[in-house]
Amino acid sequence: MNIEAEKGVCLFAYNNEQIDYINLAVLAAKFAKKHLGLPVCVITDEGTYSWFEQSNTDDDIENLFDYVVLTNVEHPENTRLHHDSPWTEFTAPFQNSNKHLIWEYSPFEHTLLIDIDYFLKTDFLGNFMDAPGVHMFNNAVNLRNDQPHFNERFLSSQGIPMWWSTVVYFDRSEISKLFFDTWAHVADNYNYYQMLYNFPSNLFRTDYCVSIVVHILNGMVPSNAIGNFADQKMVNMSQRDDLCEVVDQDNWIFLSNDNEKNWLDILVNHKGTDIHLMNKRSVQRHYNKLMEISNG
Amino acid sequence: MDERLQKALEFSNYNLTITNQKKNIKNRVKQLQIVHYTGGVFTADQSTIAFVKTYIDLGHRDGIVIDSKENPIAISNLQEFLEKLMTAYISSAQEYDVEYNKLRKARNIKQIMGW
């Protein structure tokens, strides 16, 4: 795709029978526009976009996404187990095999690629959009400010550190091109790298791909070829947590579940930082309120 | 349940919640203290501010400052840089003060949540 704008935000959205990704992308786009003031590009397929046109007003269709990239990619089978609180689980196809092609899809010189469940509540990421190269998070905390489970911090028990592909910033430099080319190589040879790095094999995860790419580009040692958003931590709401109430623009109240004693929860009021809302159904339960405040 | 144990468990839950909220505020403050300046990333903390002020007090208008990624960054206008650091520090400290005092006065979980 030709470069059409200096800076912008990109989102992938492929609907399945369980999760309405395009409507979540609408929310994520609204929050991104509100806090960064940048154009948004959605990468989707014809079926999903057709549903978007049916389920939104003409005004929203005109204004929500500044650029639409329709792809026709045959995604390999990749089924993911989702949770909605500790008490409900379901499976759904996870279509992420072409995420590295964002290098080709993005119409921007400086691109911020965010997952549709990553909600911008600040302009923090906007400050990195002049940075050279690639940035991703390599630190995360849950709603209790604890580190994630070991297997979300390292690829295996003696493995390399995990980097998150939830948020990827990149420019059009040579290092960025090298990053995405290497990502494509790792994705194409996923089974080989699964044996080499010994990460779980049940799901194709782009987090594993980018972690390996960083390891390779760093020369197999800890280094800083890839930026990490000034070492800030990404805040993850786990799929076992629940969004209880959206009070206003900034006050969002959650039930944070105890991983080891799943009958125990504490309340958390999360405000003032961007947040990765991994329990997508809980977001859908508060869709109307979130839409309302994203307009405010 | 023994009333004494019930009260202890209620306090434990309150304490867990308030401690977590304090950590949230600290994380927010750390983020507000980040200053992007001429390609470098700096933290507007007391030691950085004191260092830059010392630079200026010794008669320098420009200089090299090592940023948080340990890169040397040439600062052509130390005074302007100091003002940026102070602005970030003051706004983050003010937010910390407001939020911290709200928590200090909260006597139950509902108040901690701001419900």
XYZ file of C-alpha atoms in Angstrom:
411
model
C 0.000 0.000 0.000
C 1.199 3.516 -0.710
C 2.095 5.796 2.157
C -0.829 8.186 2.510
C -0.271 9.890 5.855
C 2.565 10.663 8.247
C 1.200 9.014 11.391
C -1.702 6.745 12.221
C -3.133 3.807 14.112
C -3.862 0.370 12.609
C -6.166 -2.393 13.845
C -6.839 -5.918 12.608
C -10.444 -7.145 12.878
C -11.663 -10.512 11.622
C -15.033 -11.511 13.046
C -15.889 -15.033 14.097
C -19.051 -16.627 15.439
C -18.097 -15.841 19.051
C -16.492 -12.394 19.028
C -17.553 -9.287 17.128
C -14.032 -8.021 16.484
C -15.086 -5.188 14.171
C -17.348 -3.616 16.776
C -14.549 -3.880 19.339
C -12.321 -2.240 16.720
C -14.840 0.595 16.512
C -14.394 1.214 20.241
C -10.611 0.924 20.143
C -10.537 3.304 17.148
C -12.676 5.859 18.957
C -10.424 5.820 22.023
C -7.302 6.023 19.845
C -8.679 9.012 17.945
C -9.795 10.710 21.128
C -6.400 10.458 22.842
C -3.956 10.605 19.936
C -5.933 12.589 17.367
C -4.598 10.389 14.560
C -6.297 8.688 11.603
C -7.203 5.030 11.977
C -6.874 2.205 9.464
C -8.743 -1.079 9.878
C -7.502 -4.261 8.233
C -10.347 -6.693 7.763
C -12.076 -9.006 5.311
C -15.164 -8.523 3.156
C -17.533 -10.461 5.387
C -16.521 -8.582 8.515
C -16.674 -5.213 6.785
C -20.094 -6.013 5.388
C -21.305 -6.703 8.957
C -19.770 -3.401 10.063
C -21.755 -1.575 7.364
C -24.966 -3.321 8.403
C -24.551 -2.657 12.118
C -23.490 1.004 12.098
C -24.989 4.299 10.996
C -23.944 5.976 7.728
C -22.263 8.698 9.753
C -20.167 6.175 11.676
C -19.290 4.225 8.530
C -18.082 7.473 6.993
C -16.083 8.690 9.976
C -14.869 5.815 12.142
C -12.153 4.412 9.932
C -10.114 6.732 7.747
C -8.615 3.853 5.775
C -9.948 0.345 5.170
C -7.732 -2.473 3.908
C -9.648 -5.558 2.764
C -7.578 -8.719 2.815
C -8.297 -12.107 1.370
C -6.042 -14.316 3.469
C -6.618 -18.005 4.080
C -5.901 -18.282 7.821
C -4.763 -21.703 9.027
C -6.841 -23.329 11.764
C -5.912 -21.758 15.083
C -8.413 -22.265 17.870
C -8.080 -20.292 21.065
C -9.634 -20.986 24.435
C -11.188 -17.830 25.883
C -12.493 -17.141 29.371
C -15.184 -14.777 30.524
C -14.569 -14.662 34.301
C -13.363 -17.911 35.933
C -16.766 -19.465 35.360
C -17.305 -19.340 31.597
C -15.096 -20.486 28.770
C -15.482 -20.840 25.029
C -13.340 -21.455 21.979
C -13.058 -19.314 18.882
C -10.874 -19.141 15.766
C -7.892 -16.834 16.230
C -6.973 -15.250 12.897
C -3.588 -13.666 13.338
C -1.392 -15.347 10.724
C -0.932 -12.188 8.641
C -0.161 -9.696 11.421
C 3.419 -9.235 10.188
C 2.030 -8.033 6.842
C 1.128 -4.768 8.572
C 4.357 -3.493 6.998
C 2.563 -3.767 3.638
C -0.966 -2.938 4.763
C -0.272 0.225 6.742
C -0.812 3.492 4.864
C 1.311 5.400 7.397
C 4.953 6.453 7.615
C 4.803 6.008 11.407
C 2.378 3.274 12.470
C 0.976 2.306 15.834
C -0.537 -1.172 15.531
C -2.808 -2.010 18.458
C -4.995 -5.020 19.156
C -8.727 -4.279 19.206
C -8.809 -4.989 22.957
C -6.155 -2.366 23.748
C -7.797 0.832 24.934
C -5.972 4.136 24.877
C -6.889 6.346 27.810
C -3.830 8.607 27.557
C -1.519 10.144 24.948
C 1.429 8.110 26.300
C 2.008 6.124 23.082
C 1.651 9.219 20.925
C 4.889 10.551 22.406
C 6.784 7.645 20.804
C 5.514 8.236 17.302
C 8.617 10.123 16.237
C 10.923 7.415 17.598
C 13.162 5.526 15.184
C 12.721 1.765 14.657
C 10.303 -0.535 16.436
C 8.820 -0.403 19.936
C 6.834 -3.054 21.820
C 6.150 -3.818 25.472
C 8.328 -6.429 27.160
C 6.899 -5.891 30.629
C 3.368 -6.389 31.813
C 1.404 -6.376 35.037
C -2.061 -7.602 35.848
C -4.747 -5.528 37.555
C -3.202 -6.383 40.944
C 0.148 -4.983 39.767
C 1.632 -8.459 39.881
C 3.791 -9.877 37.125
C 2.036 -12.235 34.720
C 2.355 -16.005 35.077
C 5.847 -17.353 34.279
C 4.724 -18.640 30.873
C 3.677 -15.107 29.934
C 7.097 -13.744 30.879
C 9.317 -16.365 29.255
C 8.773 -18.656 26.288
C 9.767 -21.719 28.311
C 11.323 -22.640 31.648
C 14.838 -21.870 30.349
C 13.552 -19.656 27.582
C 13.954 -16.154 26.246
C 11.924 -13.207 27.594
C 8.480 -12.598 26.165
C 7.681 -9.503 24.142
C 4.054 -8.550 23.500
C 2.724 -7.989 19.982
C -0.384 -6.288 21.428
C 1.093 -2.863 20.647
C 3.711 -2.448 17.922
C 5.021 0.947 16.871
C 7.239 1.164 13.796
C 8.616 3.626 11.293
C 9.759 2.900 7.735
C 13.446 2.448 8.569
C 15.668 -0.449 7.530
C 15.579 -1.949 11.025
C 11.765 -1.959 10.917
C 11.795 -3.700 7.520
C 14.259 -6.247 8.881
C 12.025 -6.776 11.911
C 8.948 -7.601 9.803
C 10.896 -9.724 7.315
C 12.288 -11.771 10.206
C 8.800 -12.045 11.729
C 7.570 -13.453 8.381
C 10.431 -15.950 8.400
C 9.638 -17.102 11.949
C 5.914 -17.386 11.127
C 6.714 -19.431 8.001
C 8.898 -21.793 10.050
C 6.821 -21.780 13.234
C 7.135 -25.512 13.955
C 10.919 -25.397 13.697
C 11.130 -22.397 16.040
C 8.669 -24.075 18.411
C 11.134 -26.975 18.757
C 14.133 -24.654 19.011
C 12.655 -22.296 21.623
C 10.406 -24.884 23.254
C 7.322 -22.696 23.626
C 3.794 -24.214 23.888
C 2.650 -25.594 20.547
C -1.127 -25.536 20.873
C -1.702 -22.015 19.509
C -0.019 -19.795 16.906
C 0.926 -16.728 18.928
C 2.458 -13.644 17.392
C 3.877 -12.814 20.837
C 6.176 -15.818 20.416
C 7.125 -14.741 16.892
C 8.118 -11.210 17.928
C 9.975 -12.492 21.018
C 12.128 -14.695 18.763
C 12.636 -11.849 16.279
C 13.874 -9.579 19.071
C 16.188 -12.340 20.304
C 17.648 -12.832 16.806
C 18.025 -9.114 16.036
C 19.668 -8.519 19.413
C 22.365 -11.064 18.484
C 20.947 -13.704 20.889
C 21.901 -11.592 23.910
C 20.042 -8.962 25.918
C 20.343 -5.720 23.966
C 18.257 -2.829 22.718
C 17.758 -3.245 18.967
C 14.025 -2.922 19.664
C 12.566 -0.238 21.923
C 10.294 -1.042 24.856
C 8.277 2.162 25.374
C 10.681 3.532 27.992
C 10.440 0.328 30.013
C 6.831 1.028 30.982
C 4.589 -1.900 31.818
C 1.539 -2.867 29.823
C -1.505 -3.293 32.071
C -3.393 -6.513 31.329
C -6.906 -7.242 32.455
C -6.977 -11.037 32.435
C -9.791 -12.977 30.791
C -10.727 -14.162 34.280
C -11.274 -10.587 35.456
C -14.470 -8.694 34.834
C -15.292 -5.097 34.008
C -17.963 -4.196 36.582
C -18.682 -0.574 35.848
C -17.551 2.192 33.544
C -18.146 5.200 35.790
C -16.818 7.877 33.450
C -14.017 8.590 30.956
C -11.289 7.535 33.321
C -12.844 5.582 36.189
C -13.282 1.955 35.190
C -13.939 -0.498 37.993
C -12.897 -4.136 37.671
C -13.201 -7.350 39.592
C -9.712 -8.801 39.663
C -9.724 -12.546 40.137
C -7.202 -14.406 42.266
C -5.481 -16.917 39.971
C -4.953 -19.455 42.713
C -8.243 -19.041 44.591
C -10.713 -18.314 41.856
C -13.617 -17.653 44.240
C -11.735 -14.575 45.505
C -11.842 -11.177 43.801
C -10.811 -7.664 44.710
C -12.130 -4.441 43.245
C -9.708 -2.319 41.244
C -10.324 1.176 39.958
C -8.089 1.575 36.975
C -7.499 5.081 35.742
C -4.898 7.191 34.029
C -3.138 4.506 31.983
C -3.880 2.604 28.791
C -5.207 -0.894 29.327
C -5.370 -4.266 27.573
C -8.893 -5.615 28.181
C -8.423 -9.293 27.450
C -11.905 -10.356 28.551
C -13.624 -9.265 25.350
C -17.102 -10.333 26.384
C -16.909 -8.106 29.434
C -16.134 -5.196 27.091
C -19.123 -6.133 24.955
C -21.361 -6.025 28.050
C -20.367 -2.369 28.535
C -20.321 -1.502 24.848
C -22.986 1.212 24.912
C -21.487 3.034 27.894
C -17.979 2.836 26.397
C -19.308 4.215 23.094
C -21.013 7.019 24.971
C -17.877 8.103 26.841
C -15.672 7.737 23.776
C -17.787 10.473 22.182
C -17.477 12.775 25.181
C -17.728 -17.291 61.695
C -15.988 -15.843 64.744
C -16.675 -12.092 64.667
C -12.994 -11.306 65.372
C -11.885 -13.339 62.368
C -14.600 -11.819 60.164
C -13.399 -8.298 61.050
C -9.781 -9.294 60.387
C -10.726 -10.687 56.948
C -12.715 -7.552 56.104
C -9.694 -5.405 57.008
C -7.416 -7.698 55.008
C -9.567 -7.220 51.895
C -9.675 -3.444 52.451
C -5.905 -3.354 52.913
C -5.262 -5.438 49.783
C -7.486 -3.122 47.745
C -5.978 0.127 49.020
C -2.400 -1.152 48.577
C -3.181 -2.055 44.977
C -4.732 1.366 44.324
C -1.591 3.031 45.702
C 0.514 0.984 43.270
C -1.778 2.092 40.405
C -1.190 5.729 41.313
C 2.584 5.243 41.510
C 2.599 3.610 38.064
C 0.587 6.502 36.681
C 2.977 9.035 38.249
C 6.007 7.246 36.766
C 4.422 7.502 33.342
C 3.643 11.195 33.770
C 7.293 11.812 34.683
C 8.548 10.604 31.289
C 9.844 13.478 29.165
C 10.711 13.085 25.471
C 13.268 15.696 24.457
C 15.461 15.951 21.323
C 15.282 12.221 20.673
C 16.006 11.196 24.269
C 13.700 9.772 26.907
C 14.172 11.193 30.418
C 12.529 10.782 33.808
C 11.569 14.043 35.483
C 12.661 12.914 38.938
C 14.432 14.911 41.621
C 17.932 13.728 40.714
C 17.618 14.540 36.989
C 16.194 17.950 37.784
C 18.966 18.679 40.318
C 21.620 17.519 37.834
C 20.355 19.764 35.026
C 20.032 22.718 37.451
C 23.644 22.148 38.550
C 24.725 22.148 34.901
C 23.045 25.526 34.414
C 24.340 26.938 37.724
C 27.905 26.138 36.596
C 27.380 28.428 33.612
C 26.526 25.924 30.877
C 23.826 26.750 28.335
C 24.095 23.411 26.538
C 25.528 19.997 27.343
C 25.302 16.244 27.070
C 22.840 14.421 29.307
C 22.592 10.618 29.479
C 18.958 9.570 29.049
C 17.067 6.678 30.656
C 18.166 4.321 27.856
C 21.776 5.290 28.616
C 22.181 7.176 25.345
C 24.094 10.481 25.305
C 21.738 13.247 24.221
C 23.014 16.676 23.180
C 20.830 19.312 24.812
C 21.209 22.674 23.082
C 19.046 24.617 25.538
C 19.436 23.366 29.111
C 17.096 26.027 30.511
C 14.236 24.965 28.244
C 14.947 21.320 29.102
C 14.845 22.112 32.821
C 11.487 23.829 32.397
C 10.094 20.755 30.601
C 11.337 18.502 33.392
C 9.843 20.747 36.065
C 6.484 20.944 34.278
C 6.299 17.145 34.115
C 7.444 16.788 37.716
C 4.967 19.341 39.078
C 1.938 17.964 37.218
C 2.769 14.383 38.204
C 3.379 15.352 41.836
C 0.099 17.285 41.954
C -1.818 14.311 40.582
C -0.061 12.046 43.085
C -0.998 14.377 45.929
C -4.679 14.574 44.930
C -5.098 10.834 44.398
C -3.062 9.879 47.464
C -5.150 12.112 49.716
C -8.365 10.679 48.297
C -7.130 7.215 49.275
C -5.902 8.347 52.675
C -9.386 9.611 53.536
C -11.201 6.551 52.167
C -12.599 4.456 55.002
C -14.195 1.668 52.997
C -13.837 -0.085 49.657
C -16.670 1.907 48.097
C -14.830 5.147 48.849
C -11.531 3.698 47.579
C -13.237 2.912 44.285
C -14.677 6.417 44.058
C -18.167 4.986 43.649
